[in-house]
Amino acid sequence: MPKLVSAWRGLTEQPDVLLTNALLLNIALILLGWNRYKSMNTELGERRRSEEEARRLAQIDPLTDCYNRRSIAPAMAELLAEAESQGRALAVILVDLDNFKQVNDLNGHNTGDAVLTETSERMGDILPADALLARLGGDEFAAAVVYDPVMPGKIEHLASLLIERVAQPIVVKDTVIEITMSVGIASSVNLVEPADAEVSTRLIHKADIAMYQAKKQGKNRLFWFEPAMEQELRFRNELESGIRKGIAKGEFVPFYEQQIDLETGELVGFEMLARWLSPDMGIVGPDIFIPIAEEIGVVAEMSEKLMQQAFEDAKRWNPRLTLSVNISPVQMRDPWFAQKLLKLLLQHNFPPSRLDIEITESALHDNVGLVRSMITSLRNQGVKVSLDDFGTGYASLSQLRSLPFDRIKIDRSFIRELNTGEEGSNLVDAIISMGNGLKMPITAEGIENEVVLEMLRKMGGLKGQGYHYGRPEPADEVLTRLHNSGLLSGSETRTSDRLPRPIVGNRAV
Ligand code: C2E
Ligand code: CA
Ligand code: CA
């Protein structure tokens, strides 16, 4: 280098060309390296920044800026460890908005999002500064709050404040939305495990179970977690999966209850009542499984299968015998219900005039317009429609007058009153006159003894059913009954040797 410099300055002779080139190359390389180093540095910085942003986004719920389901657990573990070190406890307050789906369905998702944001803001305003708030997904939030374990009332008070605040009307683009919430609370008191993310997740799960209890007890309320709730939930989950499997395996079968013309004492038909022949629990009644089937969305499928079996069973009875089936309010919400039913009737070649659909009064509250058009189209096809459990569902008289039912069935709770003497009898009298006023024939359900039967018979013109005539029985026992009274369909009567033999076993339910 010094040689080269003195040569350039003219002090020495011309430098070696090779040496000059090597030097220039070196300088170029250094410049190039420096440039590359600089651009790599900026690139790395950018990458680090975007990674940080991604991590932040992964931890934050983008709609509400709260923690999300994944990030709340480790954050809660930290808070729990800190609380425990100070002899304090952690409460998880789990919130689920009631009927949020309706808000979305009626007002659109943008409004739904606005309600969620507002809810999280209102909760954030009320929660103490060191509390954590997460949106676990959908309309579910969890707050983690440190508190003094000897004062659980403070947490309950806080939860009540949250419920109150969120219940205040929310205005979104001129629409006023009122929403309630169900709340479950779980506490870290009695926890023996060290505070880690898994423990946090388990606390959230317990609060969730308590929240589910709040929903079940009518929503818009709060519950503390109790261990018994966990067992109940496990049982409920087993029931749910048992029902799903049972439908696939054909474990739901129709039983039949006789319906009698009280004046002549003649058998006029049967009401189909579903039974679950559960491999684990034996014969289970519909009061247990129908509400669950409704809730988990399988009642229509179950009912269709039962009806198909019932159509085939009833085809073996004398054709003047009718078949009544109960239809869940959930099925009534399906605008295609009448079409589906008619298709089934056609497939099984079952005459619509022999079918009677029973709808409970509570189904009328959902959407009277839809129910009315459904009743009309069923009746146009020749299917009869009865109002079941009459007197229990608060249907208004004007509603009843506007709905073209073929028959009303007085609920068995009123018939039971007949045992109490005059007062009960007056009530049934009044209901019967109302039916007469509406020009609808009447069936009395729940006739359990001769005394009640006699009283009803005197009232005149009624049909009836009840344990007095026997318990609901399976299809083969019905066939034996009909065989004995000569009421099988024509071909069955001639070939009575084709009758299945009654199965031995406890069938009374
Ligand atoms: P429901 O329609 O009111 O049916 C009559 C219920 O009263 C039946 O109970 C029957 O066993 C019972 N019962 C009949 N006679 C007497 C009596 O003299 N005394 C007393 N105490 N009870 C009597 P079950 O079979 O347990 O059915 C309960 C309810 O489940 C039915 O009430 C009906 O609403 C519903 N259900 C039954 N099968 C189905 C179905 O396939 N689909 C739907 N959606 N609901 C069904
Ligand atoms: Ca019924
Ligand atoms: Ca009934």
Coordinates of C-alpha atoms and ligand atoms in Angstrom, one line a residue, residues 271 326 358 388 409 445, ligand 2:
E271 CA -100.9 -42.2 20.7
N326 CA -96.3 -35.7 19.3
E358 CA -100.2 -33.2 18.5
D388 CA -101.9 -31.0 23.3
K409 CA -106.5 -32.4 24.6
E445 CA -105.7 -37.3 29.1
Ligands
CA2 CA -99.5 -35.9 23.5

